[in-house]
PDB file of C-alpha atoms in Angstrom:
ATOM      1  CA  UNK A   1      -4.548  -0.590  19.513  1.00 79.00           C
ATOM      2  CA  UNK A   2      -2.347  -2.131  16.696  1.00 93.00           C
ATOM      3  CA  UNK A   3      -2.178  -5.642  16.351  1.00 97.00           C
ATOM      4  CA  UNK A   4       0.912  -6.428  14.444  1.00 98.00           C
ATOM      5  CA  UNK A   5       0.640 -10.130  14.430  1.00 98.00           C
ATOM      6  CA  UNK A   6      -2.949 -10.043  13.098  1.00 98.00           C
ATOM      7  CA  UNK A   7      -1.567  -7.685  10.169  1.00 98.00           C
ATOM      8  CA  UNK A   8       1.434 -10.143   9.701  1.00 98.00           C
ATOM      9  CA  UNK A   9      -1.161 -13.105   9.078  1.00 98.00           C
ATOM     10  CA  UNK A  10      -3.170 -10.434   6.759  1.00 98.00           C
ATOM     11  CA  UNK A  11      -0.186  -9.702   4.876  1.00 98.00           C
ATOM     12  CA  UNK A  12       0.715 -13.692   4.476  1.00 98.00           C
ATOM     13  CA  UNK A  13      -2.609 -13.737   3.235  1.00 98.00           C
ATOM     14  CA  UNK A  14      -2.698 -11.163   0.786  1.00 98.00           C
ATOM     15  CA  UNK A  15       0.769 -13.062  -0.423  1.00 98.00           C
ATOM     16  CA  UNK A  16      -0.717 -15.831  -1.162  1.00 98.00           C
ATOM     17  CA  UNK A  17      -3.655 -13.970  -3.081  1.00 98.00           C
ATOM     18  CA  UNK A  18      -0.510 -12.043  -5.320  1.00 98.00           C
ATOM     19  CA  UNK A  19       1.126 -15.535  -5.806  1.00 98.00           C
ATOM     20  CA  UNK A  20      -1.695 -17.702  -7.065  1.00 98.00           C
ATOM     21  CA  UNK A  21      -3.026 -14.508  -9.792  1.00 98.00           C
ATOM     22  CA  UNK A  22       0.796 -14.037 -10.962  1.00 98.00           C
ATOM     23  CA  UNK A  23       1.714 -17.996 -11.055  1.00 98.00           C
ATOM     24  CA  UNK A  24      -1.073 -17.418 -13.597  1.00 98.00           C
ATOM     25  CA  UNK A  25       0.766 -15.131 -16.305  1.00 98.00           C
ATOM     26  CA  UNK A  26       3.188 -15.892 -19.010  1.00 98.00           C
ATOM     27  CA  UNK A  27       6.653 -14.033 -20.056  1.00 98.00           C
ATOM     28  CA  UNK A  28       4.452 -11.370 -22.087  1.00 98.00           C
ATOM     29  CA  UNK A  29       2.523 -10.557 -19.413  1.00 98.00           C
ATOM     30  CA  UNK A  30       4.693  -9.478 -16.827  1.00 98.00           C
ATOM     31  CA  UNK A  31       6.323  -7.331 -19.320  1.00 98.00           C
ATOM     32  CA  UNK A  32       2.967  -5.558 -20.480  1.00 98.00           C
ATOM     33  CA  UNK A  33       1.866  -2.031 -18.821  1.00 98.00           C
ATOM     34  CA  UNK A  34       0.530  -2.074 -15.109  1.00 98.00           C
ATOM     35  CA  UNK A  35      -2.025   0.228 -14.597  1.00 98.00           C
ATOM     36  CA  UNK A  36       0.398   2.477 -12.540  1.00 98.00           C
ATOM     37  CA  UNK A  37       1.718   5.146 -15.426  1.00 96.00           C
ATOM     38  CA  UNK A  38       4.846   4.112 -17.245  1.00 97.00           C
ATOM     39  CA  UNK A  39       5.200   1.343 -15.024  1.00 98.00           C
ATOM     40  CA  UNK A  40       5.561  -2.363 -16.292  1.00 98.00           C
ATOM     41  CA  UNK A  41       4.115  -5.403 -14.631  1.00 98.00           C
ATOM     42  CA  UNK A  42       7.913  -6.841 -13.957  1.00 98.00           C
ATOM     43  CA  UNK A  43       8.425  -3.060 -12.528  1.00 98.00           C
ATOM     44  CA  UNK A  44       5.726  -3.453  -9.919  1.00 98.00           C
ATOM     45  CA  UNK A  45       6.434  -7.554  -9.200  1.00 98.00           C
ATOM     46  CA  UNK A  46      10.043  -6.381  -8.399  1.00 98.00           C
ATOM     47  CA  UNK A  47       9.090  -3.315  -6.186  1.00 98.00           C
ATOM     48  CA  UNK A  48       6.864  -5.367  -4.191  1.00 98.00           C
ATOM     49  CA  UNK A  49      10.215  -7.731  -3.619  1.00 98.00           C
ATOM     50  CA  UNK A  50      12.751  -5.095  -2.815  1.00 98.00           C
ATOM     51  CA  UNK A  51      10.027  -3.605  -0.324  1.00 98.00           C
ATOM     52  CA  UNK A  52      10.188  -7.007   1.324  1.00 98.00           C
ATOM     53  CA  UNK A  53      13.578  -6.700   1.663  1.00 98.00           C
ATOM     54  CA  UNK A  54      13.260  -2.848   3.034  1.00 98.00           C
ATOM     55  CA  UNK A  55      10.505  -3.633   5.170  1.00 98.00           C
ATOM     56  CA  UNK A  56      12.768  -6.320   6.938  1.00 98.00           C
ATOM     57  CA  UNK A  57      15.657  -3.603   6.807  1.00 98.00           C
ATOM     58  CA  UNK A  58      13.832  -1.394   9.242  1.00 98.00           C
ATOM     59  CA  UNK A  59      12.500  -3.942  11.560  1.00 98.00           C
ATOM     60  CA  UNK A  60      16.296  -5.207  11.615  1.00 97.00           C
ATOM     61  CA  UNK A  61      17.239  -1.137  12.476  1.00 96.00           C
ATOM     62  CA  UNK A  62      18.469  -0.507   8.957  1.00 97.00           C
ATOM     63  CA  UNK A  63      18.371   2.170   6.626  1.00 96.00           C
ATOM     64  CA  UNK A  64      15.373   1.032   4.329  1.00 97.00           C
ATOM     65  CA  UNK A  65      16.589   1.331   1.476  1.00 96.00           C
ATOM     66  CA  UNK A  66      20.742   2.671   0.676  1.00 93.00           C
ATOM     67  CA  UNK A  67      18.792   5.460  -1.860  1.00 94.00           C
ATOM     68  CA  UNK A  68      16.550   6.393  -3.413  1.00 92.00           C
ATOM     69  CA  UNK A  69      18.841   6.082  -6.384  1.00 96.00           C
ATOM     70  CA  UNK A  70      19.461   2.733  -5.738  1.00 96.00           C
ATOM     71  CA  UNK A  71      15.671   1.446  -4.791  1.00 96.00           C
ATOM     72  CA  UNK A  72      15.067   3.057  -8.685  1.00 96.00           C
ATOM     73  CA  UNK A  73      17.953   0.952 -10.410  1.00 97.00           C
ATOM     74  CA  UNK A  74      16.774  -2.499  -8.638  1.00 97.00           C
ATOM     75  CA  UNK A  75      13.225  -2.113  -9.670  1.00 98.00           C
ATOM     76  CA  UNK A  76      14.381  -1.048 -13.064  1.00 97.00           C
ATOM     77  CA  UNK A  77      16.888  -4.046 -13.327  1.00 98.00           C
ATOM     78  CA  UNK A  78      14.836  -6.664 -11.953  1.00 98.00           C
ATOM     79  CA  UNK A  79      11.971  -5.649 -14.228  1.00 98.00           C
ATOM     80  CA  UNK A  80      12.532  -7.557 -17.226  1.00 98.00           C
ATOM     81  CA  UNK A  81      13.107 -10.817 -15.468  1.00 98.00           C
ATOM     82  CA  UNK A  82      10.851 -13.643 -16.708  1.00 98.00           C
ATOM     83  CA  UNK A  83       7.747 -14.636 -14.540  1.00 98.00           C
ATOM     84  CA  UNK A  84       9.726 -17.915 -12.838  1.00 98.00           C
ATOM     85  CA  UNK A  85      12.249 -15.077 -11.753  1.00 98.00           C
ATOM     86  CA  UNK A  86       9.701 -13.143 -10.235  1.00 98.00           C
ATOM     87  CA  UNK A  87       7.898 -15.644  -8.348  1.00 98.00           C
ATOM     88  CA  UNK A  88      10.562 -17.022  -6.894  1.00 98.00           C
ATOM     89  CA  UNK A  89      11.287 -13.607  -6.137  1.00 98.00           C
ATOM     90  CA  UNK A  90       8.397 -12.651  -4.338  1.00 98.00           C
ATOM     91  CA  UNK A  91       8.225 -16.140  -2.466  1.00 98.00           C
ATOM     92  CA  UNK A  92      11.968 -16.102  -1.052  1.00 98.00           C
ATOM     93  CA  UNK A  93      11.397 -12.011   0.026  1.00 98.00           C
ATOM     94  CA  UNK A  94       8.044 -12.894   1.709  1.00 98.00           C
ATOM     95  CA  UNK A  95       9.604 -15.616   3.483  1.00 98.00           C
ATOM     96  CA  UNK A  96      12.748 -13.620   4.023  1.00 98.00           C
ATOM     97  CA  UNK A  97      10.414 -11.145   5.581  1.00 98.00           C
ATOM     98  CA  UNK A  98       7.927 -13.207   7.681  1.00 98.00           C
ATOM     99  CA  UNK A  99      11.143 -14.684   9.600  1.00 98.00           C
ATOM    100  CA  UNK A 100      12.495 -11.037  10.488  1.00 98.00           C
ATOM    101  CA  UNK A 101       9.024 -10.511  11.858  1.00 98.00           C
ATOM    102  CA  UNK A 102       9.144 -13.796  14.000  1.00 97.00           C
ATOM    103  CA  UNK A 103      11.829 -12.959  15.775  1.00 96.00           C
ATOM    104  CA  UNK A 104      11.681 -11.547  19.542  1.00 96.00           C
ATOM    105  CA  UNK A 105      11.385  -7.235  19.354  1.00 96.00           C
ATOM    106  CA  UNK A 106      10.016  -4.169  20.964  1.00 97.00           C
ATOM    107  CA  UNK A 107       6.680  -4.121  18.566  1.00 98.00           C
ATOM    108  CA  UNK A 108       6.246  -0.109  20.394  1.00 97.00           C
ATOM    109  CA  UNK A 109       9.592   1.091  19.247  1.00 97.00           C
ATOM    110  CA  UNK A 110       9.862   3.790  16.683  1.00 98.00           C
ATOM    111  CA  UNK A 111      11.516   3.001  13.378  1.00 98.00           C
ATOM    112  CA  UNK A 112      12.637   5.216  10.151  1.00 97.00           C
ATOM    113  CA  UNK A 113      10.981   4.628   6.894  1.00 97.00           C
ATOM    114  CA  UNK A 114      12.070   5.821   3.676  1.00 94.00           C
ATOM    115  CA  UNK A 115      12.780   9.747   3.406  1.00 91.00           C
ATOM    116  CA  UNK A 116      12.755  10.227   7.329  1.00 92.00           C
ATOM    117  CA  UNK A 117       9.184   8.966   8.414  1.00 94.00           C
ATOM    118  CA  UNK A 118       8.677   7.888  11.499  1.00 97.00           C
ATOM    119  CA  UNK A 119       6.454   5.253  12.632  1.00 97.00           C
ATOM    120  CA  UNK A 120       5.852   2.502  15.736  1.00 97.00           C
ATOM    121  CA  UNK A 121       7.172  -0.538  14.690  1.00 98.00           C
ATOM    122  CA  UNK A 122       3.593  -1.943  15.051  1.00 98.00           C
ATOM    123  CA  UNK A 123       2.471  -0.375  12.135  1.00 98.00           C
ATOM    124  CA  UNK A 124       5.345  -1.392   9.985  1.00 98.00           C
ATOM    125  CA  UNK A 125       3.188  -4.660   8.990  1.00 98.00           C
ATOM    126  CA  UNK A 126      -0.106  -2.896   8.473  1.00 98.00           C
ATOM    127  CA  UNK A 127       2.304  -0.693   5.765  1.00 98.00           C
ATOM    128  CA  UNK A 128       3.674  -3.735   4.312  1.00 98.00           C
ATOM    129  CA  UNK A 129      -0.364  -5.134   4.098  1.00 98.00           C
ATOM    130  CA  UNK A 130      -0.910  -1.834   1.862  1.00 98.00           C
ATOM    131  CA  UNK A 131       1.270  -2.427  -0.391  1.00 98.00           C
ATOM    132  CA  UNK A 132       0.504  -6.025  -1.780  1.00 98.00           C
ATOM    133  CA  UNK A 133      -3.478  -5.003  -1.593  1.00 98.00           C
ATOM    134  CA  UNK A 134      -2.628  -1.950  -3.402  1.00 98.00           C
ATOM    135  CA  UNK A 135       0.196  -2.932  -6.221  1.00 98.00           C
ATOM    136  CA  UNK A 136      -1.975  -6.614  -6.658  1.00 98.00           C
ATOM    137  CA  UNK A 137      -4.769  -4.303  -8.083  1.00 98.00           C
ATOM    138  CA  UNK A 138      -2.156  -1.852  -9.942  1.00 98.00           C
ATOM    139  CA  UNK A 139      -1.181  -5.473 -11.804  1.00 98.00           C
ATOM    140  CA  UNK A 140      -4.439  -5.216 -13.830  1.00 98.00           C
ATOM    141  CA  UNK A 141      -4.755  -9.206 -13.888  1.00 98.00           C
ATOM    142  CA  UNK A 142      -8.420  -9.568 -12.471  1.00 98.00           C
ATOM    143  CA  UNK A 143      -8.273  -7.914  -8.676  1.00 98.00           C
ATOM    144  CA  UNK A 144      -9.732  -4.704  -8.260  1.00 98.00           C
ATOM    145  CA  UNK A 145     -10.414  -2.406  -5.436  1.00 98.00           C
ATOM    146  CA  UNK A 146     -13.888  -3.995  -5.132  1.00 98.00           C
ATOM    147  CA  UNK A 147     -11.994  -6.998  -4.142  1.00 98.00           C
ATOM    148  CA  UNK A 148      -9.866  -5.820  -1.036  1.00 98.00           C
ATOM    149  CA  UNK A 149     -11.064  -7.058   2.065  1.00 98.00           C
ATOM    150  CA  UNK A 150     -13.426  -4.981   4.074  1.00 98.00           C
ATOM    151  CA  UNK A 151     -10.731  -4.312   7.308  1.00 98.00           C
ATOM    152  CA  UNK A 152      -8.178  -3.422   5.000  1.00 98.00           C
ATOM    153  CA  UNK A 153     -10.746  -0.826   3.309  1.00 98.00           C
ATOM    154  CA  UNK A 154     -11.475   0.547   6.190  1.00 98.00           C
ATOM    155  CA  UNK A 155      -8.339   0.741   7.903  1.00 98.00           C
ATOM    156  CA  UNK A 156      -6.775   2.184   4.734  1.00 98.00           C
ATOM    157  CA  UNK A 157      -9.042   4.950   4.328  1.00 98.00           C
ATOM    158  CA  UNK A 158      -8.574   6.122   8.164  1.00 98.00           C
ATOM    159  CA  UNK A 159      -4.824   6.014   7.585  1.00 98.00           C
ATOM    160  CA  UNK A 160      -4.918   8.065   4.325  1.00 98.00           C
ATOM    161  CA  UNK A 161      -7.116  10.508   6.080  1.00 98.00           C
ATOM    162  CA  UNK A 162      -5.138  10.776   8.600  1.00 97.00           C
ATOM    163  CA  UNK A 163      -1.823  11.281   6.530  1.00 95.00           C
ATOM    164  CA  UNK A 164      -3.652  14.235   5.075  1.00 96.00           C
ATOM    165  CA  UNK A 165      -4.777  15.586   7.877  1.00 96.00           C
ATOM    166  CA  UNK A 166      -3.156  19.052   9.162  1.00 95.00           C
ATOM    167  CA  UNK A 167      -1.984  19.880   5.080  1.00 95.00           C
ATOM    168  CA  UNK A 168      -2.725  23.083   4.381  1.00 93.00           C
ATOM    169  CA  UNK A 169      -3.176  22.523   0.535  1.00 94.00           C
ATOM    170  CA  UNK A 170      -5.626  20.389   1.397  1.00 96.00           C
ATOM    171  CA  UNK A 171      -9.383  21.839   2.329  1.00 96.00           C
ATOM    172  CA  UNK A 172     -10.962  20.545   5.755  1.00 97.00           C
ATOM    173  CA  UNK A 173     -13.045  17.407   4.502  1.00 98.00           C
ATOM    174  CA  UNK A 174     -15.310  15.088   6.171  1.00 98.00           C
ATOM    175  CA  UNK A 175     -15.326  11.937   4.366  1.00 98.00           C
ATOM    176  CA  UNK A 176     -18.766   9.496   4.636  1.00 98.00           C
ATOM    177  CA  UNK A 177     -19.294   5.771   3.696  1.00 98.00           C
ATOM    178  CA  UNK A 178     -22.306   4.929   2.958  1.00 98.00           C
ATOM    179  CA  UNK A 179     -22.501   2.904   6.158  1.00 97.00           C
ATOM    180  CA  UNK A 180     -22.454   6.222   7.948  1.00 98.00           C
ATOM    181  CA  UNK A 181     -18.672   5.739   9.007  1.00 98.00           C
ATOM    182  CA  UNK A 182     -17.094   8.857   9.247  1.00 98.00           C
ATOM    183  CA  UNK A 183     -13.140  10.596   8.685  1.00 98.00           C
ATOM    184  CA  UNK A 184     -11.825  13.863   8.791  1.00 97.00           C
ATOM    185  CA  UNK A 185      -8.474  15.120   6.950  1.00 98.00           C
ATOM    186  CA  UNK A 186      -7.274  18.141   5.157  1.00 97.00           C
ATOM    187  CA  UNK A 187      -5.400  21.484   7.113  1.00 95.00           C
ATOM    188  CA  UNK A 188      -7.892  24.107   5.345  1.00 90.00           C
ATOM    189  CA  UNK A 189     -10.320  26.619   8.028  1.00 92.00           C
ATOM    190  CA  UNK A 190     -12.952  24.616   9.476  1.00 91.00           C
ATOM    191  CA  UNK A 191     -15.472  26.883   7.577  1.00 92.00           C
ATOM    192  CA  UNK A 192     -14.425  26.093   4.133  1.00 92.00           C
ATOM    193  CA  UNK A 193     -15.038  22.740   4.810  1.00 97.00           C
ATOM    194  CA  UNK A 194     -15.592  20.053   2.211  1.00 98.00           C
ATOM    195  CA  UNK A 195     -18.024  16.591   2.709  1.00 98.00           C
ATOM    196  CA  UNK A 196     -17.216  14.095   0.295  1.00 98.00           C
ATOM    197  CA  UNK A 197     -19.542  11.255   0.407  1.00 98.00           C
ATOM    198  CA  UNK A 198     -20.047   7.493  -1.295  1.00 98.00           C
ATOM    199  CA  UNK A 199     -18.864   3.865  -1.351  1.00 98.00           C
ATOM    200  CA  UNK A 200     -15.872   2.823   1.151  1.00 98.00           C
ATOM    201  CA  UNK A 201     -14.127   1.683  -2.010  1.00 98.00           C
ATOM    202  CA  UNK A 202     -14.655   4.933  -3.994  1.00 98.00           C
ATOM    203  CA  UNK A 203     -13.312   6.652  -1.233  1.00 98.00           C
ATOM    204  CA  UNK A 204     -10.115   4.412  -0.780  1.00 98.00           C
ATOM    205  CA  UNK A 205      -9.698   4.629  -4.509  1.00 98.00           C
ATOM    206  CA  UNK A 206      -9.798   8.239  -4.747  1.00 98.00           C
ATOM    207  CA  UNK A 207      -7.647   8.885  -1.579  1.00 98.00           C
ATOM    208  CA  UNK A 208      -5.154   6.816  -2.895  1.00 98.00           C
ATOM    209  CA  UNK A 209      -4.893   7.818  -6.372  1.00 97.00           C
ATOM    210  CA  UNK A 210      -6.569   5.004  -8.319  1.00 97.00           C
ATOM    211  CA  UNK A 211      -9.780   6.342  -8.476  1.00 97.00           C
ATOM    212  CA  UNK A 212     -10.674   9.896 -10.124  1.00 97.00           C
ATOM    213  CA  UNK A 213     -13.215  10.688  -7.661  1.00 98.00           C
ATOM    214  CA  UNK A 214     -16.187  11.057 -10.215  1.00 98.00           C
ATOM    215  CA  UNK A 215     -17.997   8.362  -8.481  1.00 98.00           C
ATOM    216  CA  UNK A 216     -18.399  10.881  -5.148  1.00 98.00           C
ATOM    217  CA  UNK A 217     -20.902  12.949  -3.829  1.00 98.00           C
ATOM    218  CA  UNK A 218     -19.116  16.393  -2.877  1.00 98.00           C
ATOM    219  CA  UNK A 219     -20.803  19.485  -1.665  1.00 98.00           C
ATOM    220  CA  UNK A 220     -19.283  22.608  -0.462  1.00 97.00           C
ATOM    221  CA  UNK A 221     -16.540  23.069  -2.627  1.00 96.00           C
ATOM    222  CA  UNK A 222     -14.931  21.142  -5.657  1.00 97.00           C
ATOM    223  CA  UNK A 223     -13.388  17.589  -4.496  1.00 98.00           C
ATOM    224  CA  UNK A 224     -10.136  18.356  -2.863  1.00 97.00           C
ATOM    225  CA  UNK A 225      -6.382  17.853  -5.039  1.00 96.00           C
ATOM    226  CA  UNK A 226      -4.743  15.576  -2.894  1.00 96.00           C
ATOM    227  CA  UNK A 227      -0.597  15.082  -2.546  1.00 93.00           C
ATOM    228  CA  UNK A 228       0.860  12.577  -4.431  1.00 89.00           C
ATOM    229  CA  UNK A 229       1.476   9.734  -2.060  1.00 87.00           C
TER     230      UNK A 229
END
């Protein structure tokens, strides 16, 4: 069972967490590389604003974002803003946001995301949750995937397996923590099957593109290429 106000307080949380590291920056800073590929620390700061304001689009019963061309020319205008921009940014979306979630809805209804996905409104904060855990550690200012909270580990790697679950390009897998909790994803035949074993936090970082994978036990095939997400 989702519990969408427990995810809201994780995400207010995890806010707070991005605030305090990036009230810590300078000018140069946010301008310098993320670790993201061609993407700038003002690039990511700004994303993670204009996803406030999408996330709040959908729970309002609005398109998420106008397009896809227009989601590209915010980030890449609000990117070279200086750091007081950005915070003040990021606090007024957040707050923007956590009102939009306070007020009375149907948490079971179905909403559209970006390029047609579906999903229960429930989940919409959990979604939100990934992406300040995720784009706080693509900053490269001190927080790594080591230092995500347990739940959120957890919960991220069951909904990345399940994302890939039923694709064809990718081989059956069973996926193993080393606390002997257990996933399944991939669309391949059951008897090509591939285990891929290790740390929680290797496997979050590999299933979600941050890690390489090295740091994985694999047997019965090479580790699995994996979508981009």
């Amino acid at each position: 069972m989702i519990d969408h106000a427990h995810d809201l307080g994780a995400v207010r949380e995890a806010t707070e967490r991005l605030l305090d590291a990036v009230g810590k920056l300078d000018n140069a800073a946010v301008a310098e590389p993320s670790r993201l590929p061609g993407w700038s620390r003002g690039q990511v700061l700004t994303h993670l604003s204009r996803n406030a304001d999408a996330i709040g689009n959908v729970l309002r019963g609005l398109p998420m974002y106008a397009s896809s061309e227009t989601r590209d020319a915010d980030i890449a205008d609000g990117a070279p803003r200086p750091l007081a921009e950005q915070l003040a940014d990021l606090r007024e979306t957040a707050d923007a946001l956590r009102a939009v979630s306070a007020e009375p809805a149907d948490w079971s209804r179905t909403v559209t995301l970006r390029n047609g996905v579906t999903d229960s409104a429930a989940r919409v904060p959990f979604r939100r949750w990934v992406e300040v855990e995720l784009h706080h550690v693509d900053l490269d200012i001190g927080y790594g995937l080591e230092d995500l909270p347990a739940e959120f580990v957890e919960r991220e790697i069951a909904f990345l397996a399940d994302r890939f679950l039923g694709n064809e390009s990718v081989p059956a897998t069973g996926l193993t923590d080393l606390d002997g909790r257990t996933w399944s994803t991939g669309g391949g035949p059951p008897s090509d099957l591939v285990t891929v074993q290790g740390p929680a936090v290797e496997l979050l970082g590999w299933l979600c593109g941050r890690r390489d994978g090295s740091a994985l036990t694999v047997a019965g095939g090479p580790l699995p290429t994996l979508p981009p997400l």
